CSV table of C-alpha atoms and ligand atoms in Angstrom, one decimal:
chain,number,residue,atom,x,y,z
R,1,MET,CA,102.3,126.2,109.9
R,2,GLU,CA,103.5,122.8,110.9
R,3,HIS,CA,105.9,122.5,113.9
R,4,ALA,CA,108.5,120.7,111.8
R,5,THR,CA,108.5,123.5,109.2
R,6,ARG,CA,108.8,126.1,111.9
R,7,ASP,CA,111.7,124.2,113.5
R,8,ALA,CA,113.4,123.8,110.1
R,9,ALA,CA,112.9,127.5,109.3
R,10,VAL,CA,114.7,128.5,112.5
R,11,LEU,CA,117.7,126.3,111.6
R,12,LEU,CA,117.7,127.8,108.0
R,13,GLY,CA,117.4,131.3,109.3
R,14,GLN,CA,120.4,130.9,111.6
R,15,ALA,CA,122.6,129.0,109.1
R,16,ARG,CA,125.7,130.6,107.6
R,17,ARG,CA,127.0,127.7,105.5
R,18,VAL,CA,124.4,125.4,104.0
R,19,VAL,CA,124.7,122.3,102.0
R,20,VAL,CA,121.7,121.1,100.0
R,21,PHE,CA,122.1,117.4,99.1
R,22,THR,CA,119.6,116.1,96.6
R,23,GLY,CA,118.4,112.8,95.1
R,24,ALA,CA,115.9,111.6,92.6
R,25,GLY,CA,112.9,112.6,94.6
R,26,MET,CA,113.8,116.2,93.9
R,27,SER,CA,112.9,115.8,90.3
R,28,ALA,CA,109.9,113.5,90.8
R,29,GLU,CA,107.4,116.3,90.6
R,30,SER,CA,108.9,117.4,87.3
R,31,GLY,CA,107.8,114.0,85.9
R,32,VAL,CA,111.3,112.4,86.1
R,33,PRO,CA,110.8,109.0,87.7
R,34,THR,CA,113.0,108.3,90.7
R,35,PHE,CA,115.8,105.7,90.2
R,36,ARG,CA,113.9,102.9,91.9
R,37,ASP,CA,110.7,103.8,90.1
R,38,ALA,CA,112.4,104.5,86.8
R,39,LEU,CA,111.4,101.3,85.0
R,40,THR,CA,107.9,101.9,83.7
R,41,GLY,CA,106.3,101.1,80.4
R,42,LEU,CA,108.7,99.4,77.9
R,43,TRP,CA,111.3,99.1,80.6
R,44,ARG,CA,109.2,97.5,83.2
R,45,ARG,CA,110.8,94.0,82.9
R,46,PHE,CA,114.4,95.4,83.4
R,47,ASP,CA,116.2,96.0,86.6
R,48,ALA,CA,117.6,99.6,87.0
R,49,GLN,CA,120.3,98.4,89.4
R,50,ALA,CA,121.5,95.8,86.8
R,51,LEU,CA,121.3,98.3,83.8
R,52,ALA,CA,123.4,100.9,85.6
R,53,THR,CA,126.6,98.9,85.5
R,54,PRO,CA,129.7,98.7,83.2
R,55,GLU,CA,128.9,95.0,82.8
R,56,ALA,CA,125.5,95.7,81.3
R,57,PHE,CA,127.0,98.2,78.8
R,58,HIS,CA,129.7,95.7,77.9
R,59,ASP,CA,127.2,92.9,77.3
R,60,ASP,CA,124.5,95.0,75.4
R,61,PRO,CA,125.7,98.6,74.6
R,62,ALA,CA,122.6,99.3,72.5
R,63,LEU,CA,120.2,98.3,75.3
R,64,VAL,CA,121.9,100.5,77.9
R,65,TRP,CA,122.5,103.4,75.5
R,66,GLY,CA,118.8,103.2,74.5
R,67,TRP,CA,117.7,103.3,78.1
R,68,TYR,CA,119.8,106.5,78.7
R,69,GLU,CA,118.6,108.1,75.4
R,70,TRP,CA,115.0,107.5,76.6
R,71,ARG,CA,115.7,109.0,80.0
R,72,ARG,CA,117.6,112.0,78.4
R,73,SER,CA,114.6,112.7,76.2
R,74,ALA,CA,112.3,112.6,79.2
R,75,VAL,CA,114.6,115.1,81.1
R,76,ARG,CA,114.7,117.4,78.1
R,77,ARG,CA,110.9,117.6,78.1
R,78,ALA,CA,110.7,118.1,81.9
R,79,ARG,CA,110.8,121.4,83.6
R,80,PRO,CA,112.3,122.4,87.0
R,81,ASN,CA,109.7,122.4,89.8
R,82,ALA,CA,109.1,124.7,92.8
R,83,GLY,CA,111.5,122.6,94.9
R,84,HIS,CA,114.4,123.3,92.4
R,85,ARG,CA,113.6,127.0,92.6
R,86,ALA,CA,113.5,127.0,96.4
R,87,VAL,CA,117.0,125.5,96.4
R,88,ALA,CA,118.2,128.3,94.0
R,89,ALA,CA,116.6,130.8,96.4
R,90,ILE,CA,118.5,129.4,99.4
R,91,GLU,CA,121.7,129.7,97.4
R,92,ALA,CA,120.9,133.3,96.5
R,93,ARG,CA,120.2,134.1,100.1
R,94,ILE,CA,123.2,132.3,101.6
R,95,PRO,CA,126.2,132.8,99.4
R,96,ASP,CA,128.2,130.2,101.3
R,97,SER,CA,126.0,127.4,100.2
R,98,VAL,CA,126.9,124.4,98.2
R,99,LEU,CA,124.5,122.2,96.2
R,100,ILE,CA,125.5,118.6,95.9
R,101,THR,CA,123.3,116.4,93.7
R,102,GLN,CA,123.2,112.7,92.9
R,103,ASN,CA,120.9,113.5,90.0
R,104,VAL,CA,122.1,113.1,86.4
R,105,ASP,CA,119.5,115.6,85.1
R,106,ASP,CA,120.1,119.3,84.6
R,107,LEU,CA,117.0,120.6,86.4
R,108,HIS,CA,118.9,122.4,89.1
R,109,GLU,CA,120.9,124.3,86.6
R,110,ARG,CA,117.8,125.2,84.7
R,111,ALA,CA,116.2,126.5,87.9
R,112,GLY,CA,119.1,128.9,88.5
R,113,SER,CA,121.6,127.0,90.5
R,114,ALA,CA,125.0,128.0,89.1
R,115,ALA,CA,127.3,125.2,89.9
R,116,PRO,CA,125.8,122.0,91.4
R,117,VAL,CA,128.3,119.4,92.4
R,118,HIS,CA,127.3,116.3,90.3
R,119,LEU,CA,128.4,113.2,92.3
R,120,HIS,CA,127.0,110.7,89.8
R,121,GLY,CA,127.8,112.5,86.5
R,122,SER,CA,125.3,113.8,83.9
R,123,LEU,CA,123.1,112.6,81.1
R,124,PHE,CA,124.4,115.4,79.0
R,125,ALA,CA,128.1,114.6,79.1
R,126,PRO,CA,128.8,111.4,77.2
R,127,ARG,CA,132.3,110.2,76.7
R,128,CYS,CA,134.3,107.5,74.9
R,129,ALA,CA,134.3,104.2,76.9
R,130,ALA,CA,137.8,103.5,75.5
R,131,CYS,CA,139.8,106.8,75.6
R,132,ALA,CA,137.5,108.8,77.9
R,133,ARG,CA,137.4,111.9,75.6
R,134,PRO,CA,134.2,113.8,75.8
R,135,ALA,CA,131.8,113.1,73.0
R,136,PRO,CA,128.9,115.3,71.7
R,137,ALA,CA,125.5,114.6,73.2
R,138,PRO,CA,123.2,113.6,70.4
R,139,ASP,CA,120.8,116.6,70.0
R,140,GLY,CA,117.1,116.5,69.7
R,141,VAL,CA,114.8,113.9,71.1
R,142,ALA,CA,115.8,110.3,70.3
R,143,GLU,CA,113.7,108.6,67.6
R,144,GLU,CA,111.7,105.8,69.1
R,145,PRO,CA,113.8,102.8,68.1
R,146,ALA,CA,112.1,100.0,66.2
R,147,ASP,CA,112.0,97.5,69.0
R,148,GLY,CA,111.2,100.3,71.5
R,149,ARG,CA,114.5,100.0,73.3
R,150,ARG,CA,117.8,99.4,71.5
R,151,VAL,CA,119.8,102.4,70.1
R,152,PRO,CA,123.4,101.7,69.1
R,153,PRO,CA,125.8,104.2,70.7
R,154,PRO,CA,127.8,106.5,68.5
R,155,ARG,CA,131.5,105.9,67.9
R,156,CYS,CA,134.3,108.2,69.3
R,157,GLY,CA,135.7,110.6,66.7
R,158,HIS,CA,139.2,109.9,67.9
R,159,CYS,CA,139.5,106.2,68.5
R,160,ALA,CA,136.2,104.8,67.2
R,161,GLY,CA,135.5,103.3,70.6
R,162,LEU,CA,131.9,103.2,71.9
R,163,VAL,CA,130.5,106.3,73.4
R,164,ARG,CA,129.0,105.8,76.8
R,165,PRO,CA,126.8,107.9,79.1
R,166,GLY,CA,128.8,110.2,81.4
R,167,VAL,CA,127.3,108.9,84.5
R,168,VAL,CA,128.7,106.8,87.4
R,169,TRP,CA,127.6,103.2,87.4
R,170,PHE,CA,127.7,100.7,90.3
R,171,GLY,CA,131.2,99.6,91.0
R,172,GLU,CA,132.8,102.8,89.4
R,173,ALA,CA,134.6,105.5,91.3
R,174,LEU,CA,132.8,108.8,91.8
R,175,PRO,CA,134.5,111.8,90.0
R,176,GLN,CA,137.4,112.7,92.3
R,177,GLU,CA,137.0,116.5,92.2
R,178,ALA,CA,133.2,116.3,92.9
R,179,LEU,CA,133.6,113.9,95.8
R,180,ALA,CA,136.4,116.0,97.3
R,181,ALA,CA,134.2,119.2,97.0
R,182,ALA,CA,131.3,117.4,98.5
R,183,VAL,CA,133.3,116.1,101.5
R,184,GLU,CA,134.8,119.5,102.1
R,185,ALA,CA,131.4,121.3,102.0
R,186,ALA,CA,129.8,118.7,104.2
R,187,SER,CA,132.6,118.9,106.7
R,188,ALA,CA,132.4,122.7,106.9
R,189,CYS,CA,128.6,123.4,106.8
R,190,ASP,CA,126.4,124.3,109.8
R,191,LEU,CA,123.3,123.0,108.1
R,192,LEU,CA,122.7,120.2,105.6
R,193,ILE,CA,119.3,119.8,103.9
R,194,THR,CA,118.9,116.4,102.4
R,195,VAL,CA,116.1,116.1,99.8
R,196,GLY,CA,114.5,113.2,98.0
R,197,THR,CA,117.1,110.5,98.5
R,198,SER,CA,116.7,107.0,99.7
R,199,GLY,CA,120.2,107.3,101.4
R,200,LEU,CA,121.0,103.8,100.2
R,201,VAL,CA,123.7,104.4,97.6
R,202,TYR,CA,127.3,104.9,98.9
R,203,PRO,CA,129.6,106.7,99.1
R,204,ALA,CA,127.1,109.6,98.4
R,205,ALA,CA,124.9,108.5,101.3
R,206,GLU,CA,127.8,109.2,103.7
R,207,ILE,CA,127.5,113.0,103.0
R,208,PRO,CA,124.7,113.7,105.5
R,209,HIS,CA,126.3,111.5,108.1
R,210,LEU,CA,129.6,113.3,107.7
R,211,ALA,CA,127.9,116.7,108.2
R,212,ALA,CA,126.1,115.5,111.3
R,213,ARG,CA,129.3,114.0,112.8
R,214,ARG,CA,131.0,117.4,112.2
R,215,GLY,CA,128.2,119.1,114.2
R,216,ALA,CA,125.9,120.4,111.4
R,217,ALA,CA,122.2,120.3,111.9
R,218,VAL,CA,120.4,118.1,109.4
R,219,ILE,CA,116.9,118.7,107.8
R,220,GLN,CA,115.4,115.9,105.7
R,221,VAL,CA,112.7,116.4,103.1
R,222,ASN,CA,111.1,113.1,102.0
R,223,PRO,CA,107.6,111.8,102.0
R,224,ASP,CA,108.8,108.4,103.2
R,225,GLU,CA,111.0,107.1,106.0
R,226,THR,CA,114.7,106.5,105.0
R,227,PRO,CA,117.8,105.4,106.9
R,228,LEU,CA,118.6,109.2,107.1
R,229,ASP,CA,115.7,109.7,109.6
R,230,ARG,CA,118.0,109.0,112.5
R,231,VAL,CA,120.6,111.7,111.6
R,232,ALA,CA,118.0,114.3,110.8
R,233,ASP,CA,117.2,116.9,113.5
R,234,VAL,CA,114.0,117.7,111.6
R,235,ASN,CA,112.1,115.5,109.2
R,236,LEU,CA,109.8,117.3,106.7
R,237,ARG,CA,107.5,114.5,105.6
R,238,GLY,CA,106.4,115.8,102.3
R,239,PRO,CA,107.2,116.2,98.6
R,240,ALA,CA,110.0,118.5,97.7
R,241,ALA,CA,108.0,120.8,95.5
R,242,GLN,CA,105.8,121.7,98.5
R,243,ALA,CA,108.0,121.3,101.5
R,244,LEU,CA,111.0,123.3,100.2
R,245,PRO,CA,109.0,126.4,99.1
R,246,ALA,CA,107.2,126.3,102.5
R,247,LEU,CA,110.5,126.1,104.3
R,248,VAL,CA,111.9,129.1,102.4
R,249,GLU,CA,108.8,131.1,103.0
R,250,ALA,CA,108.8,130.3,106.7
R,251,ALA,CA,112.4,131.3,107.0
R,252,TRP,CA,112.4,134.5,105.0
R,253,GLY,CA,108.8,135.2,103.8
R,254,GLY,CA,107.9,136.7,100.5
R,255,THR,CA,108.9,135.0,97.4
R,256,ASP,CA,106.3,132.9,95.5
R,257,LEU,CA,108.3,130.0,94.1
R,258,ARG,CA,105.3,127.9,93.2
R,259,ALA,CA,104.5,129.6,89.9
R,260,GLY,CA,106.7,129.3,86.8
A,1,BJW,C1,110.7,112.0,97.1
A,1,BJW,C2,109.6,112.4,96.3
A,1,BJW,C3,109.2,113.8,96.3
A,1,BJW,C4,110.0,110.3,96.0
A,1,BJW,N1,109.9,114.6,97.0
A,1,BJW,N2,111.3,112.9,97.9
A,1,BJW,C5,129.0,100.6,101.3
A,1,BJW,C6,128.0,99.8,101.7
A,1,BJW,C7,127.2,99.0,100.8
A,1,BJW,C8,127.5,99.1,99.4
A,1,BJW,C9,128.5,99.9,99.0
A,1,BJW,C10,129.2,100.7,99.9
A,1,BJW,N3,130.1,101.5,99.2
A,1,BJW,C11,129.9,101.2,97.9
A,1,BJW,C12,128.9,100.3,97.7
A,1,BJW,C13,128.5,99.7,96.4
A,1,BJW,C14,127.5,100.6,95.7
A,1,BJW,C15,126.3,100.9,96.6
A,1,BJW,O1,126.1,101.8,97.2
A,1,BJW,N4,125.4,99.9,96.5
A,1,BJW,C16,124.1,100.0,97.3
A,1,BJW,C17,122.9,99.9,96.4
A,1,BJW,C18,124.2,99.0,98.4
A,1,BJW,N5,128.2,101.9,95.3
A,1,BJW,C19,128.9,102.0,94.2
A,1,BJW,O2,129.1,101.1,93.5
A,1,BJW,C20,129.5,103.4,94.0
A,1,BJW,N6,130.9,103.2,93.6
A,1,BJW,C21,131.8,102.8,94.4
A,1,BJW,O3,131.6,102.5,95.6
A,1,BJW,O4,133.0,102.6,93.9
A,1,BJW,C22,134.1,102.1,94.6
A,1,BJW,C23,135.4,102.3,93.8
A,1,BJW,C24,136.4,103.0,94.3
A,1,BJW,C25,137.5,103.2,93.5
A,1,BJW,C26,137.6,102.7,92.3
A,1,BJW,C27,136.6,101.9,91.8
A,1,BJW,C28,135.5,101.7,92.5
A,1,BJW,C29,128.9,104.0,92.7
A,1,BJW,C30,127.5,104.4,92.9
A,1,BJW,C31,126.9,105.0,91.6
A,1,BJW,C32,125.4,105.2,91.7
A,1,BJW,N7,124.9,105.5,90.4
A,1,BJW,C33,123.5,105.6,90.2
A,1,BJW,C34,123.2,105.6,88.7
A,1,BJW,C35,123.6,106.9,88.0
A,1,BJW,C36,123.2,106.9,86.6
A,1,BJW,C37,121.7,106.7,86.4
A,1,BJW,O5,120.9,107.5,86.9
A,1,BJW,O6,121.4,105.7,85.7
A,1,BJW,O7,123.0,106.9,90.8
A,1,BJW,S1,122.5,104.4,91.1
A,1,BJW,C38,121.2,105.5,91.5
A,1,BJW,O8,121.1,105.6,92.9
A,1,BJW,C39,121.6,106.9,90.9
A,1,BJW,C40,121.2,107.8,92.0
A,1,BJW,O9,121.9,109.0,92.0
A,1,BJW,C41,121.5,107.0,93.3
A,1,BJW,C42,120.8,107.4,94.5
A,1,BJW,O10,119.4,107.2,94.4
A,1,BJW,P1,118.4,108.3,95.0
A,1,BJW,O11,118.6,109.6,94.4
A,1,BJW,O12,118.5,108.2,96.4
A,1,BJW,O13,117.0,107.8,94.4
A,1,BJW,P2,116.0,106.6,94.9
A,1,BJW,O14,115.2,106.3,93.8
A,1,BJW,O15,116.8,105.5,95.6
A,1,BJW,O16,115.2,107.3,96.0
A,1,BJW,C43,114.3,108.3,95.8
A,1,BJW,C44,113.8,108.9,97.1
A,1,BJW,O17,113.0,110.0,96.8
A,1,BJW,C45,113.0,108.0,98.0
A,1,BJW,O18,113.4,108.0,99.3
A,1,BJW,C46,111.6,108.6,97.9
A,1,BJW,O19,110.8,108.4,99.1
A,1,BJW,C47,111.9,110.0,97.6
A,1,BJW,N8,110.8,110.8,96.9
A,1,BJW,N9,109.1,111.4,95.6
A,1,BJW,C48,110.8,114.2,97.8
A,1,BJW,N10,108.2,114.2,95.5
A,2,ZN,ZN1,137.9,107.3,72.1
C-alpha cells in the first residue's frame, strides 16, 4: 500500500466529523465529462465558461437549454462509480459526516448518499427564469435536435416565462441554505476530503481552505496538481474511483466497492 493511502487511512480512522467535498472529477469515471473537458463533439467550438452564464441564456435560450438537455441525457445514462460508493460508505460509517458537492448530477444520491449539499444546483430541478417557480424536468432522453444543439426551453405553467436549468451560473449567488450548511460543516469538521475539483471556482473553493483554517486535516484526491495541494495534508494522486475505495479499505478493511 502506498504511504499516502496509509497516512490518509490513519486520518480517516481517527476522524469523528468528516466533510467530503466533491467536484466534476468525481463523476469522470462514470463517463460524465468534467466541466473544463465538457465540450466535446458537437459542442467543441463553444466555451463552457461562457455558456454557463445568465447572459448566454438571455442571448440564446435554446442554445443553452439544448446544452443542458444534452448533459442531462448523458447523466441519466451514466451510473455511479466506485468512488461515489466509497463516499456513501464513509457516510454510513461516520454518521457525523456531510457531503458537499459542486456537481449538478445525481450520482451521489444514486450511490446511496442521502442528502448531499448541492452548492451549484441540479440538472434535475429546472425553474422559471421569471417567477422562480419550480418547473417539471422534461422526462426521457432529449430527442437529438435538428441542428444537433438548439432545444427551445419550455414555458412556465404560471407566468409563461422561460424555464431555465436549476443550476448556479457564473455571477449568480449560491443557494443560501446550501452555502450556509457547507460553511457550518467545514467549520466544524475534523477531516475534509476534497475529491476531483480544480479548486478554481469561488466561493465553493473556499470550503477546503476554511476547514484547514479551523484546524481540520485535509486529504485531496486528484490525479493532477491543483491550488488545493498546499492546504492538503495528504495528496492522493489518482482517480477517484480507485483512490477512494482504496482509502476506505485501508481505513476499515472489508467492503468491495469496486463491483456494481
Ligand atoms: C479527477 C478525475 C478523476 C479529472 N478523479 N479527479 C473570487 C476570486 C475570483 C473569482 C471569483 C471569486 N469569487 C467569485 C468569483 C467569480 C466566479 C469564479 O469563481 N470565477 C472563477 C472561474 C475565477 N464565481 C461565481 O461567479 C459564483 N458566484 C458568485 O461569486 O456570486 C457572487 C454574488 C453574490 C451575491 C449576489 C450575486 C452574486 C458562482 C459560481 C458558479 C459555478 N457554476 C458552475 C456551473 C454549474 C452548472 C453547470 O455545470 O453547467 O459550476 S462553473 C463549474 O465549475 C461548475 C462546477 O461545479 C465548478 C467547479 O468545477 P470543478 O468541479 O472543480 O470541475 P473542473 O472541471 O474545473 O475540474 C475537474 C477536476 O477533476 C480537475 O482538477 C481534474 O484534475 C480532476 N479529475 N478526472 C478525480 N477520475
Ligand atoms: Zn413563471
